[in-house]
PDB file of N, CA and C in Angstrom:
ATOM      1  N   MET E  17      38.029  47.179 -95.820  1.00 66.00           N
ATOM      2  CA  MET E  17      37.287  48.419 -95.696  1.00 66.00           C
ATOM      3  C   MET E  17      35.908  48.158 -95.070  1.00 66.00           C
ATOM      4  N   ARG E  18      35.242  47.087 -95.533  1.00 65.00           N
ATOM      5  CA  ARG E  18      33.923  46.753 -94.977  1.00 65.00           C
ATOM      6  C   ARG E  18      34.025  46.410 -93.490  1.00 65.00           C
ATOM      7  N   THR E  19      35.109  45.775 -93.106  1.00 68.00           N
ATOM      8  CA  THR E  19      35.302  45.412 -91.708  1.00 68.00           C
ATOM      9  C   THR E  19      35.402  46.665 -90.841  1.00 68.00           C
ATOM     10  N   LYS E  20      36.129  47.662 -91.337  1.00 61.00           N
ATOM     11  CA  LYS E  20      36.270  48.914 -90.581  1.00 61.00           C
ATOM     12  C   LYS E  20      34.917  49.619 -90.439  1.00 61.00           C
ATOM     13  N   ILE E  21      34.132  49.632 -91.501  1.00 67.00           N
ATOM     14  CA  ILE E  21      32.815  50.266 -91.456  1.00 67.00           C
ATOM     15  C   ILE E  21      31.905  49.515 -90.496  1.00 67.00           C
ATOM     16  N   PHE E  22      31.955  48.187 -90.549  1.00 59.00           N
ATOM     17  CA  PHE E  22      31.149  47.380 -89.646  1.00 59.00           C
ATOM     18  C   PHE E  22      31.553  47.614 -88.191  1.00 59.00           C
ATOM     19  N   ALA E  23      32.855  47.658 -87.920  1.00 58.00           N
ATOM     20  CA  ALA E  23      33.348  47.883 -86.562  1.00 58.00           C
ATOM     21  C   ALA E  23      32.934  49.268 -86.057  1.00 58.00           C
ATOM     22  N   LEU E  24      33.022  50.258 -86.922  1.00 57.00           N
ATOM     23  CA  LEU E  24      32.628  51.607 -86.545  1.00 57.00           C
ATOM     24  C   LEU E  24      31.122  51.671 -86.248  1.00 57.00           C
ATOM     25  N   GLY E  25      30.330  51.019 -87.068  1.00 58.00           N
ATOM     26  CA  GLY E  25      28.881  50.970 -86.845  1.00 58.00           C
ATOM     27  C   GLY E  25      28.542  50.279 -85.535  1.00 58.00           C
ATOM     28  N   ALA E  26      29.218  49.178 -85.249  1.00 59.00           N
ATOM     29  CA  ALA E  26      28.989  48.449 -84.005  1.00 59.00           C
ATOM     30  C   ALA E  26      29.377  49.301 -82.806  1.00 59.00           C
ATOM     31  N   LEU E  27      30.459  50.036 -82.918  1.00 60.00           N
ATOM     32  CA  LEU E  27      30.904  50.912 -81.843  1.00 60.00           C
ATOM     33  C   LEU E  27      29.880  52.026 -81.578  1.00 60.00           C
ATOM     34  N   LEU E  28      29.360  52.617 -82.635  1.00 62.00           N
ATOM     35  CA  LEU E  28      28.351  53.657 -82.494  1.00 62.00           C
ATOM     36  C   LEU E  28      27.073  53.109 -81.867  1.00 62.00           C
ATOM     37  N   LEU E  29      26.682  51.934 -82.280  1.00 61.00           N
ATOM     38  CA  LEU E  29      25.483  51.303 -81.721  1.00 61.00           C
ATOM     39  C   LEU E  29      25.658  51.021 -80.232  1.00 61.00           C
ATOM     40  N   MET E  30      26.811  50.533 -79.833  1.00 68.00           N
ATOM     41  CA  MET E  30      27.073  50.242 -78.426  1.00 68.00           C
ATOM     42  C   MET E  30      27.065  51.520 -77.592  1.00 68.00           C
ATOM     43  N   SER E  31      27.621  52.602 -78.121  1.00 67.00           N
ATOM     44  CA  SER E  31      27.636  53.847 -77.350  1.00 67.00           C
ATOM     45  C   SER E  31      26.223  54.423 -77.218  1.00 67.00           C
ATOM     46  N   ALA E  32      25.401  54.261 -78.254  1.00 63.00           N
ATOM     47  CA  ALA E  32      24.020  54.732 -78.178  1.00 63.00           C
ATOM     48  C   ALA E  32      23.237  53.925 -77.147  1.00 63.00           C
ATOM     49  N   LEU E  33      23.446  52.634 -77.090  1.00 61.00           N
ATOM     50  CA  LEU E  33      22.761  51.790 -76.116  1.00 61.00           C
ATOM     51  C   LEU E  33      23.191  52.114 -74.695  1.00 61.00           C
ATOM     52  N   SER E  34      24.472  52.386 -74.486  1.00 60.00           N
ATOM     53  CA  SER E  34      24.928  52.717 -73.131  1.00 60.00           C
ATOM     54  C   SER E  34      24.377  54.076 -72.698  1.00 60.00           C
ATOM     55  N   ALA E  35      24.211  55.018 -73.629  1.00 56.00           N
ATOM     56  CA  ALA E  35      23.616  56.321 -73.300  1.00 56.00           C
ATOM     57  C   ALA E  35      22.162  56.134 -72.886  1.00 56.00           C
ATOM     58  N   ASN E  36      21.440  55.247 -73.566  1.00 51.00           N
ATOM     59  CA  ASN E  36      20.047  54.976 -73.195  1.00 51.00           C
ATOM     60  C   ASN E  36      19.962  54.314 -71.823  1.00 51.00           C
ATOM     61  N   ALA E  37      20.875  53.422 -71.533  1.00 50.00           N
ATOM     62  CA  ALA E  37      20.887  52.763 -70.228  1.00 50.00           C
ATOM     63  C   ALA E  37      21.159  53.782 -69.134  1.00 50.00           C
ATOM     64  N   GLU E  38      22.033  54.740 -69.397  1.00 51.00           N
ATOM     65  CA  GLU E  38      22.342  55.788 -68.433  1.00 51.00           C
ATOM     66  C   GLU E  38      21.110  56.650 -68.165  1.00 51.00           C
ATOM     67  N   THR E  39      20.372  56.997 -69.208  1.00 52.00           N
ATOM     68  CA  THR E  39      19.149  57.784 -69.059  1.00 52.00           C
ATOM     69  C   THR E  39      18.123  57.013 -68.240  1.00 52.00           C
ATOM     70  N   PHE E  40      18.005  55.714 -68.486  1.00 53.00           N
ATOM     71  CA  PHE E  40      17.073  54.867 -67.748  1.00 53.00           C
ATOM     72  C   PHE E  40      17.437  54.842 -66.268  1.00 53.00           C
ATOM     73  N   ASP E  41      18.737  54.741 -65.958  1.00 54.00           N
ATOM     74  CA  ASP E  41      19.183  54.733 -64.568  1.00 54.00           C
ATOM     75  C   ASP E  41      18.829  56.037 -63.867  1.00 54.00           C
ATOM     76  N   LYS E  42      18.951  57.152 -64.553  1.00 51.00           N
ATOM     77  CA  LYS E  42      18.635  58.446 -63.949  1.00 51.00           C
ATOM     78  C   LYS E  42      17.151  58.536 -63.598  1.00 51.00           C
ATOM     79  N   LYS E  43      16.304  57.966 -64.432  1.00 56.00           N
ATOM     80  CA  LYS E  43      14.870  57.985 -64.154  1.00 56.00           C
ATOM     81  C   LYS E  43      14.553  57.173 -62.904  1.00 56.00           C
ATOM     82  N   LYS E  44      15.297  56.128 -62.652  1.00 63.00           N
ATOM     83  CA  LYS E  44      15.060  55.279 -61.505  1.00 63.00           C
ATOM     84  C   LYS E  44      15.412  55.974 -60.193  1.00 63.00           C
ATOM     85  N   LYS E  45      16.262  56.998 -60.250  1.00 88.00           N
ATOM     86  CA  LYS E  45      16.751  57.649 -59.048  1.00 88.00           C
ATOM     87  C   LYS E  45      15.858  58.793 -58.582  1.00 88.00           C
ATOM     88  N   LYS E  46      14.697  58.956 -59.176  1.00 93.00           N
ATOM     89  CA  LYS E  46      13.792  60.023 -58.746  1.00 93.00           C
ATOM     90  C   LYS E  46      13.028  59.590 -57.506  1.00 93.00           C
ATOM     91  N   GLU E  47      12.926  60.524 -56.558  1.00 94.00           N
ATOM     92  CA  GLU E  47      12.177  60.279 -55.332  1.00 94.00           C
ATOM     93  C   GLU E  47      11.246  61.452 -55.092  1.00 94.00           C
ATOM     94  N   THR E  48      10.264  61.238 -54.250  1.00 95.00           N
ATOM     95  CA  THR E  48       9.300  62.282 -53.913  1.00 95.00           C
ATOM     96  C   THR E  48       9.213  62.414 -52.408  1.00 95.00           C
ATOM     97  N   VAL E  49       9.162  63.647 -51.956  1.00 95.00           N
ATOM     98  CA  VAL E  49       9.017  63.932 -50.531  1.00 95.00           C
ATOM     99  C   VAL E  49       7.939  64.998 -50.366  1.00 95.00           C
ATOM    100  N   THR E  50       7.153  64.875 -49.295  1.00 96.00           N
ATOM    101  CA  THR E  50       6.100  65.849 -49.002  1.00 96.00           C
ATOM    102  C   THR E  50       6.333  66.418 -47.613  1.00 96.00           C
ATOM    103  N   TYR E  51       6.223  67.745 -47.528  1.00 96.00           N
ATOM    104  CA  TYR E  51       6.411  68.444 -46.263  1.00 96.00           C
ATOM    105  C   TYR E  51       5.174  69.241 -45.908  1.00 96.00           C
ATOM    106  N   LEU E  52       4.916  69.321 -44.620  1.00 95.00           N
ATOM    107  CA  LEU E  52       3.913  70.213 -44.073  1.00 95.00           C
ATOM    108  C   LEU E  52       4.670  71.493 -43.727  1.00 95.00           C
ATOM    109  N   VAL E  53       4.290  72.606 -44.391  1.00 96.00           N
ATOM    110  CA  VAL E  53       5.042  73.856 -44.292  1.00 96.00           C
ATOM    111  C   VAL E  53       4.140  74.945 -43.711  1.00 96.00           C
ATOM    112  N   SER E  54       4.708  75.804 -42.910  1.00 95.00           N
ATOM    113  CA  SER E  54       3.945  76.854 -42.240  1.00 95.00           C
ATOM    114  C   SER E  54       3.614  78.024 -43.170  1.00 95.00           C
ATOM    115  N   MET E  55       3.026  77.727 -44.324  1.00 95.00           N
ATOM    116  CA  MET E  55       2.600  78.774 -45.260  1.00 95.00           C
ATOM    117  C   MET E  55       1.286  79.364 -44.762  1.00 95.00           C
ATOM    118  N   THR E  56       1.145  80.684 -44.903  1.00 94.00           N
ATOM    119  CA  THR E  56      -0.089  81.321 -44.450  1.00 94.00           C
ATOM    120  C   THR E  56      -0.806  82.101 -45.547  1.00 94.00           C
ATOM    121  N   CYS E  57      -0.118  82.383 -46.664  1.00 95.00           N
ATOM    122  CA  CYS E  57      -0.726  83.227 -47.691  1.00 95.00           C
ATOM    123  C   CYS E  57      -0.163  82.886 -49.069  1.00 95.00           C
ATOM    124  N   GLU E  58      -0.705  83.550 -50.075  1.00 96.00           N
ATOM    125  CA  GLU E  58      -0.251  83.325 -51.443  1.00 96.00           C
ATOM    126  C   GLU E  58       1.189  83.786 -51.646  1.00 96.00           C
ATOM    127  N   ASN E  59       1.627  84.799 -50.910  1.00 96.00           N
ATOM    128  CA  ASN E  59       3.021  85.239 -51.020  1.00 96.00           C
ATOM    129  C   ASN E  59       3.977  84.147 -50.555  1.00 96.00           C
ATOM    130  N   CYS E  60       3.596  83.437 -49.512  1.00 95.00           N
ATOM    131  CA  CYS E  60       4.400  82.303 -49.036  1.00 95.00           C
ATOM    132  C   CYS E  60       4.503  81.243 -50.132  1.00 95.00           C
ATOM    133  N   GLN E  61       3.380  80.937 -50.728  1.00 96.00           N
ATOM    134  CA  GLN E  61       3.340  79.950 -51.804  1.00 96.00           C
ATOM    135  C   GLN E  61       4.236  80.377 -52.952  1.00 96.00           C
ATOM    136  N   GLN E  62       4.153  81.646 -53.351  1.00 96.00           N
ATOM    137  CA  GLN E  62       4.959  82.146 -54.462  1.00 96.00           C
ATOM    138  C   GLN E  62       6.446  82.114 -54.148  1.00 96.00           C
ATOM    139  N   ARG E  63       6.812  82.389 -52.888  1.00 96.00           N
ATOM    140  CA  ARG E  63       8.228  82.334 -52.515  1.00 96.00           C
ATOM    141  C   ARG E  63       8.778  80.922 -52.692  1.00 96.00           C
ATOM    142  N   ILE E  64       7.999  79.948 -52.266  1.00 96.00           N
ATOM    143  CA  ILE E  64       8.442  78.556 -52.399  1.00 96.00           C
ATOM    144  C   ILE E  64       8.494  78.161 -53.867  1.00 96.00           C
ATOM    145  N   GLU E  65       7.453  78.509 -54.626  1.00 96.00           N
ATOM    146  CA  GLU E  65       7.398  78.151 -56.048  1.00 96.00           C
ATOM    147  C   GLU E  65       8.488  78.821 -56.863  1.00 96.00           C
ATOM    148  N   SER E  66       8.971  79.972 -56.420  1.00 95.00           N
ATOM    149  CA  SER E  66       9.992  80.661 -57.198  1.00 95.00           C
ATOM    150  C   SER E  66      11.415  80.300 -56.768  1.00 95.00           C
ATOM    151  N   ASN E  67      11.589  79.697 -55.603  1.00 95.00           N
ATOM    152  CA  ASN E  67      12.937  79.373 -55.122  1.00 95.00           C
ATOM    153  C   ASN E  67      13.299  77.895 -55.196  1.00 95.00           C
ATOM    154  N   ILE E  68      12.415  77.018 -54.790  1.00 94.00           N
ATOM    155  CA  ILE E  68      12.739  75.592 -54.685  1.00 94.00           C
ATOM    156  C   ILE E  68      13.056  74.939 -56.035  1.00 94.00           C
ATOM    157  N   PRO E  69      12.377  75.307 -57.136  1.00 93.00           N
ATOM    158  CA  PRO E  69      12.738  74.666 -58.408  1.00 93.00           C
ATOM    159  C   PRO E  69      14.195  74.889 -58.823  1.00 93.00           C
ATOM    160  N   PHE E  70      14.848  75.900 -58.260  1.00 92.00           N
ATOM    161  CA  PHE E  70      16.234  76.168 -58.606  1.00 92.00           C
ATOM    162  C   PHE E  70      17.220  75.383 -57.753  1.00 92.00           C
ATOM    163  N   GLU E  71      16.723  74.655 -56.779  1.00 93.00           N
ATOM    164  CA  GLU E  71      17.591  73.793 -55.993  1.00 93.00           C
ATOM    165  C   GLU E  71      18.083  72.658 -56.883  1.00 93.00           C
ATOM    166  N   LYS E  72      19.309  72.279 -56.716  1.00 93.00           N
ATOM    167  CA  LYS E  72      19.924  71.231 -57.525  1.00 93.00           C
ATOM    168  C   LYS E  72      19.147  69.918 -57.404  1.00 93.00           C
ATOM    169  N   GLY E  73      18.791  69.311 -58.544  1.00 94.00           N
ATOM    170  CA  GLY E  73      18.139  68.006 -58.554  1.00 94.00           C
ATOM    171  C   GLY E  73      16.623  68.026 -58.545  1.00 94.00           C
ATOM    172  N   VAL E  74      16.000  69.180 -58.320  1.00 95.00           N
ATOM    173  CA  VAL E  74      14.536  69.248 -58.271  1.00 95.00           C
ATOM    174  C   VAL E  74      13.968  69.098 -59.683  1.00 95.00           C
ATOM    175  N   THR E  75      13.047  68.155 -59.856  1.00 95.00           N
ATOM    176  CA  THR E  75      12.450  67.926 -61.172  1.00 95.00           C
ATOM    177  C   THR E  75      10.980  68.319 -61.243  1.00 95.00           C
ATOM    178  N   ASP E  76      10.301  68.398 -60.080  1.00 96.00           N
ATOM    179  CA  ASP E  76       8.897  68.797 -60.070  1.00 96.00           C
ATOM    180  C   ASP E  76       8.549  69.326 -58.682  1.00 96.00           C
ATOM    181  N   LEU E  77       7.586  70.254 -58.642  1.00 96.00           N
ATOM    182  CA  LEU E  77       7.175  70.869 -57.386  1.00 96.00           C
ATOM    183  C   LEU E  77       5.685  71.137 -57.419  1.00 96.00           C
ATOM    184  N   LYS E  78       5.003  70.769 -56.346  1.00 96.00           N
ATOM    185  CA  LYS E  78       3.572  71.065 -56.198  1.00 96.00           C
ATOM    186  C   LYS E  78       3.381  71.696 -54.826  1.00 96.00           C
ATOM    187  N   VAL E  79       2.757  72.875 -54.809  1.00 97.00           N
ATOM    188  CA  VAL E  79       2.498  73.577 -53.559  1.00 97.00           C
ATOM    189  C   VAL E  79       0.994  73.672 -53.366  1.00 97.00           C
ATOM    190  N   ASP E  80       0.496  73.108 -52.264  1.00 96.00           N
ATOM    191  CA  ASP E  80      -0.928  73.091 -51.939  1.00 96.00           C
ATOM    192  C   ASP E  80      -1.131  73.989 -50.719  1.00 96.00           C
ATOM    193  N   LEU E  81      -1.462  75.259 -50.983  1.00 96.00           N
ATOM    194  CA  LEU E  81      -1.610  76.237 -49.905  1.00 96.00           C
ATOM    195  C   LEU E  81      -2.720  75.889 -48.912  1.00 96.00           C
ATOM    196  N   PRO E  82      -3.937  75.508 -49.346  1.00 96.00           N
ATOM    197  CA  PRO E  82      -4.995  75.212 -48.364  1.00 96.00           C
ATOM    198  C   PRO E  82      -4.612  74.110 -47.368  1.00 96.00           C
ATOM    199  N   ASN E  83      -3.882  73.111 -47.837  1.00 95.00           N
ATOM    200  CA  ASN E  83      -3.460  72.013 -46.957  1.00 95.00           C
ATOM    201  C   ASN E  83      -2.054  72.207 -46.395  1.00 95.00           C
ATOM    202  N   LYS E  84      -1.382  73.282 -46.839  1.00 96.00           N
ATOM    203  CA  LYS E  84      -0.026  73.634 -46.397  1.00 96.00           C
ATOM    204  C   LYS E  84       0.988  72.535 -46.728  1.00 96.00           C
ATOM    205  N   LEU E  85       0.823  71.900 -47.894  1.00 96.00           N
ATOM    206  CA  LEU E  85       1.708  70.814 -48.301  1.00 96.00           C
ATOM    207  C   LEU E  85       2.595  71.234 -49.468  1.00 96.00           C
ATOM    208  N   VAL E  86       3.839  70.824 -49.413  1.00 96.00           N
ATOM    209  CA  VAL E  86       4.777  71.029 -50.510  1.00 96.00           C
ATOM    210  C   VAL E  86       5.312  69.656 -50.892  1.00 96.00           C
ATOM    211  N   THR E  87       5.062  69.252 -52.135  1.00 96.00           N
ATOM    212  CA  THR E  87       5.536  67.966 -52.638  1.00 96.00           C
ATOM    213  C   THR E  87       6.630  68.226 -53.665  1.00 96.00           C
ATOM    214  N   ILE E  88       7.778  67.610 -53.455  1.00 96.00           N
ATOM    215  CA  ILE E  88       8.936  67.831 -54.321  1.00 96.00           C
ATOM    216  C   ILE E  88       9.397  66.501 -54.883  1.00 96.00           C
ATOM    217  N   GLU E  89       9.533  66.459 -56.208  1.00 96.00           N
ATOM    218  CA  GLU E  89      10.149  65.301 -56.855  1.00 96.00           C
ATOM    219  C   GLU E  89      11.579  65.712 -57.179  1.00 96.00           C
ATOM    220  N   TYR E  90      12.530  64.848 -56.850  1.00 96.00           N
ATOM    221  CA  TYR E  90      13.933  65.201 -57.038  1.00 96.00           C
ATOM    222  C   TYR E  90      14.764  63.977 -57.415  1.00 96.00           C
ATOM    223  N   ARG E  91      15.939  64.250 -57.947  1.00 95.00           N
ATOM    224  CA  ARG E  91      16.882  63.183 -58.280  1.00 95.00           C
ATOM    225  C   ARG E  91      17.757  62.931 -57.070  1.00 95.00           C
ATOM    226  N   SER E  92      17.696  61.730 -56.550  1.00 93.00           N
ATOM    227  CA  SER E  92      18.432  61.398 -55.332  1.00 93.00           C
ATOM    228  C   SER E  92      19.942  61.373 -55.536  1.00 93.00           C
ATOM    229  N   ASP E  93      20.397  61.336 -56.778  1.00 94.00           N
ATOM    230  CA  ASP E  93      21.841  61.398 -57.015  1.00 94.00           C
ATOM    231  C   ASP E  93      22.342  62.847 -57.017  1.00 94.00           C
ATOM    232  N   LYS E  94      21.433  63.816 -56.983  1.00 93.00           N
ATOM    233  CA  LYS E  94      21.806  65.233 -57.004  1.00 93.00           C
ATOM    234  C   LYS E  94      21.559  65.940 -55.671  1.00 93.00           C
ATOM    235  N   THR E  95      20.573  65.492 -54.899  1.00 94.00           N
ATOM    236  CA  THR E  95      20.234  66.147 -53.639  1.00 94.00           C
ATOM    237  C   THR E  95      19.583  65.146 -52.702  1.00 94.00           C
ATOM    238  N   THR E  96      19.251  65.609 -51.514  1.00 94.00           N
ATOM    239  CA  THR E  96      18.580  64.755 -50.524  1.00 94.00           C
ATOM    240  C   THR E  96      17.349  65.471 -49.987  1.00 94.00           C
ATOM    241  N   ALA E  97      16.490  64.718 -49.344  1.00 94.00           N
ATOM    242  CA  ALA E  97      15.295  65.297 -48.740  1.00 94.00           C
ATOM    243  C   ALA E  97      15.676  66.287 -47.643  1.00 94.00           C
ATOM    244  N   ASP E  98      16.743  66.009 -46.915  1.00 95.00           N
ATOM    245  CA  ASP E  98      17.189  66.910 -45.856  1.00 95.00           C
ATOM    246  C   ASP E  98      17.671  68.252 -46.408  1.00 95.00           C
ATOM    247  N   LYS E  99      18.346  68.227 -47.547  1.00 96.00           N
ATOM    248  CA  LYS E  99      18.799  69.481 -48.168  1.00 96.00           C
ATOM    249  C   LYS E  99      17.611  70.314 -48.644  1.00 96.00           C
ATOM    250  N   LEU E 100      16.601  69.656 -49.172  1.00 96.00           N
ATOM    251  CA  LEU E 100      15.412  70.374 -49.625  1.00 96.00           C
ATOM    252  C   LEU E 100      14.656  70.960 -48.434  1.00 96.00           C
ATOM    253  N   LYS E 101      14.584  70.201 -47.351  1.00 96.00           N
ATOM    254  CA  LYS E 101      13.948  70.682 -46.131  1.00 96.00           C
ATOM    255  C   LYS E 101      14.689  71.919 -45.616  1.00 96.00           C
ATOM    256  N   ALA E 102      16.014  71.865 -45.625  1.00 96.00           N
ATOM    257  CA  ALA E 102      16.824  72.991 -45.163  1.00 96.00           C
ATOM    258  C   ALA E 102      16.619  74.222 -46.046  1.00 96.00           C
ATOM    259  N   ALA E 103      16.439  74.019 -47.341  1.00 96.00           N
ATOM    260  CA  ALA E 103      16.217  75.143 -48.261  1.00 96.00           C
ATOM    261  C   ALA E 103      14.905  75.856 -47.950  1.00 96.00           C
ATOM    262  N   ILE E 104      13.884  75.093 -47.597  1.00 96.00           N
ATOM    263  CA  ILE E 104      12.594  75.705 -47.236  1.00 96.00           C
ATOM    264  C   ILE E 104      12.718  76.412 -45.885  1.00 96.00           C
ATOM    265  N   LYS E 105      13.447  75.808 -44.945  1.00 96.00           N
ATOM    266  CA  LYS E 105      13.651  76.417 -43.633  1.00 96.00           C
ATOM    267  C   LYS E 105      14.393  77.751 -43.753  1.00 96.00           C
ATOM    268  N   GLU E 106      15.346  77.823 -44.680  1.00 96.00           N
ATOM    269  CA  GLU E 106      16.118  79.047 -44.885  1.00 96.00           C
ATOM    270  C   GLU E 106      15.233  80.220 -45.307  1.00 96.00           C
ATOM    271  N   MET E 107      14.072  79.924 -45.857  1.00 95.00           N
ATOM    272  CA  MET E 107      13.131  80.972 -46.254  1.00 95.00           C
ATOM    273  C   MET E 107      12.281  81.429 -45.074  1.00 95.00           C
ATOM    274  N   GLY E 108      12.471  80.821 -43.906  1.00 95.00           N
ATOM    275  CA  GLY E 108      11.769  81.245 -42.709  1.00 95.00           C
ATOM    276  C   GLY E 108      10.540  80.432 -42.347  1.00 95.00           C
ATOM    277  N   PHE E 109      10.354  79.298 -42.985  1.00 96.00           N
ATOM    278  CA  PHE E 109       9.188  78.454 -42.714  1.00 96.00           C
ATOM    279  C   PHE E 109       9.545  77.331 -41.754  1.00 96.00           C
ATOM    280  N   THR E 110       8.534  76.853 -41.043  1.00 95.00           N
ATOM    281  CA  THR E 110       8.662  75.634 -40.258  1.00 95.00           C
ATOM    282  C   THR E 110       8.329  74.484 -41.195  1.00 95.00           C
ATOM    283  N   VAL E 111       9.153  73.445 -41.182  1.00 95.00           N
ATOM    284  CA  VAL E 111       8.997  72.331 -42.120  1.00 95.00           C
ATOM    285  C   VAL E 111       8.974  71.016 -41.351  1.00 95.00           C
ATOM    286  N   VAL E 112       7.929  70.216 -41.605  1.00 94.00           N
ATOM    287  CA  VAL E 112       7.782  68.907 -40.964  1.00 94.00           C
ATOM    288  C   VAL E 112       7.494  67.876 -42.055  1.00 94.00           C
ATOM    289  N   PRO E 113       8.221  66.749 -42.077  1.00 93.00           N
ATOM    290  CA  PRO E 113       7.894  65.705 -43.058  1.00 93.00           C
ATOM    291  C   PRO E 113       6.448  65.260 -42.893  1.00 93.00           C
ATOM    292  N   PHE E 114       5.765  65.085 -44.007  1.00 90.00           N
ATOM    293  CA  PHE E 114       4.358  64.707 -43.996  1.00 90.00           C
ATOM    294  C   PHE E 114       4.219  63.260 -44.421  1.00 90.00           C
ATOM    295  N   LYS E 115       3.481  62.490 -43.624  1.00 81.00           N
ATOM    296  CA  LYS E 115       3.187  61.102 -43.974  1.00 81.00           C
ATOM    297  C   LYS E 115       1.698  61.000 -44.217  1.00 81.00           C
ATOM    298  N   ASN E 116       1.343  60.290 -45.243  1.00 57.00           N
ATOM    299  CA  ASN E 116      -0.060  60.145 -45.607  1.00 57.00           C
ATOM    300  C   ASN E 116      -0.771  59.290 -44.548  1.00 57.00           C
ATOM    301  N   ILE E 117      -1.635  59.912 -43.787  1.00 44.00           N
ATOM    302  CA  ILE E 117      -2.335  59.227 -42.687  1.00 44.00           C
ATOM    303  C   ILE E 117      -3.218  58.096 -43.216  1.00 44.00           C
ATOM    304  N   LYS E 118      -3.884  58.315 -44.352  1.00 46.00           N
ATOM    305  CA  LYS E 118      -4.748  57.272 -44.912  1.00 46.00           C
ATOM    306  C   LYS E 118      -3.939  56.033 -45.258  1.00 46.00           C
ATOM    307  N   LYS E 119      -2.749  56.237 -45.820  1.00 49.00           N
ATOM    308  CA  LYS E 119      -1.906  55.116 -46.200  1.00 49.00           C
ATOM    309  C   LYS E 119      -1.479  54.325 -44.959  1.00 49.00           C
ATOM    310  N   GLU E 120      -1.093  55.020 -43.890  1.00 44.00           N
ATOM    311  CA  GLU E 120      -0.694  54.361 -42.670  1.00 44.00           C
ATOM    312  C   GLU E 120      -1.853  53.570 -42.058  1.00 44.00           C
ATOM    313  N   THR E 121      -3.069  54.128 -42.114  1.00 43.00           N
ATOM    314  CA  THR E 121      -4.242  53.454 -41.563  1.00 43.00           C
ATOM    315  C   THR E 121      -4.518  52.158 -42.315  1.00 43.00           C
ATOM    316  N   LYS E 122      -4.392  52.169 -43.625  1.00 48.00           N
ATOM    317  CA  LYS E 122      -4.625  50.956 -44.427  1.00 48.00           C
ATOM    318  C   LYS E 122      -3.599  49.890 -44.088  1.00 48.00           C
ATOM    319  N   GLU E 123      -2.331  50.310 -43.880  1.00 49.00           N
ATOM    320  CA  GLU E 123      -1.280  49.341 -43.590  1.00 49.00           C
ATOM    321  C   GLU E 123      -1.476  48.708 -42.218  1.00 49.00           C
ATOM    322  N   GLN E 124      -2.082  49.441 -41.269  1.00 47.00           N
ATOM    323  CA  GLN E 124      -2.288  48.911 -39.939  1.00 47.00           C
ATOM    324  C   GLN E 124      -3.385  47.863 -39.890  1.00 47.00           C
ATOM    325  N   LYS E 125      -4.355  47.902 -40.818  1.00 49.00           N
ATOM    326  CA  LYS E 125      -5.476  46.955 -40.820  1.00 49.00           C
ATOM    327  C   LYS E 125      -5.091  45.585 -41.254  1.00 49.00           C
TER     328      LYS E 125
END
């Protein structure tokens, strides 16, 4: 009887550990992409903020209207940067991938 209880406990412990490992793997698959978007007003910002979070895999969204930047954190196992770009384009905006100029300048030195 003790052997069965021990085996059952070990089985439960192993399944709990594998669930934690799976959660850890999902965290590793998060990526961030930033786009320069042709937003002109607060209504544009609100349209993006109300639609993009519902795209599959999106975990975080930041919209910077003065700089016309949209930063999206997403799970790469659920979506791609190209799909997110297409979703913004479908709303009627021009979308260009944004690269941090300061970062590129530092790398060139």
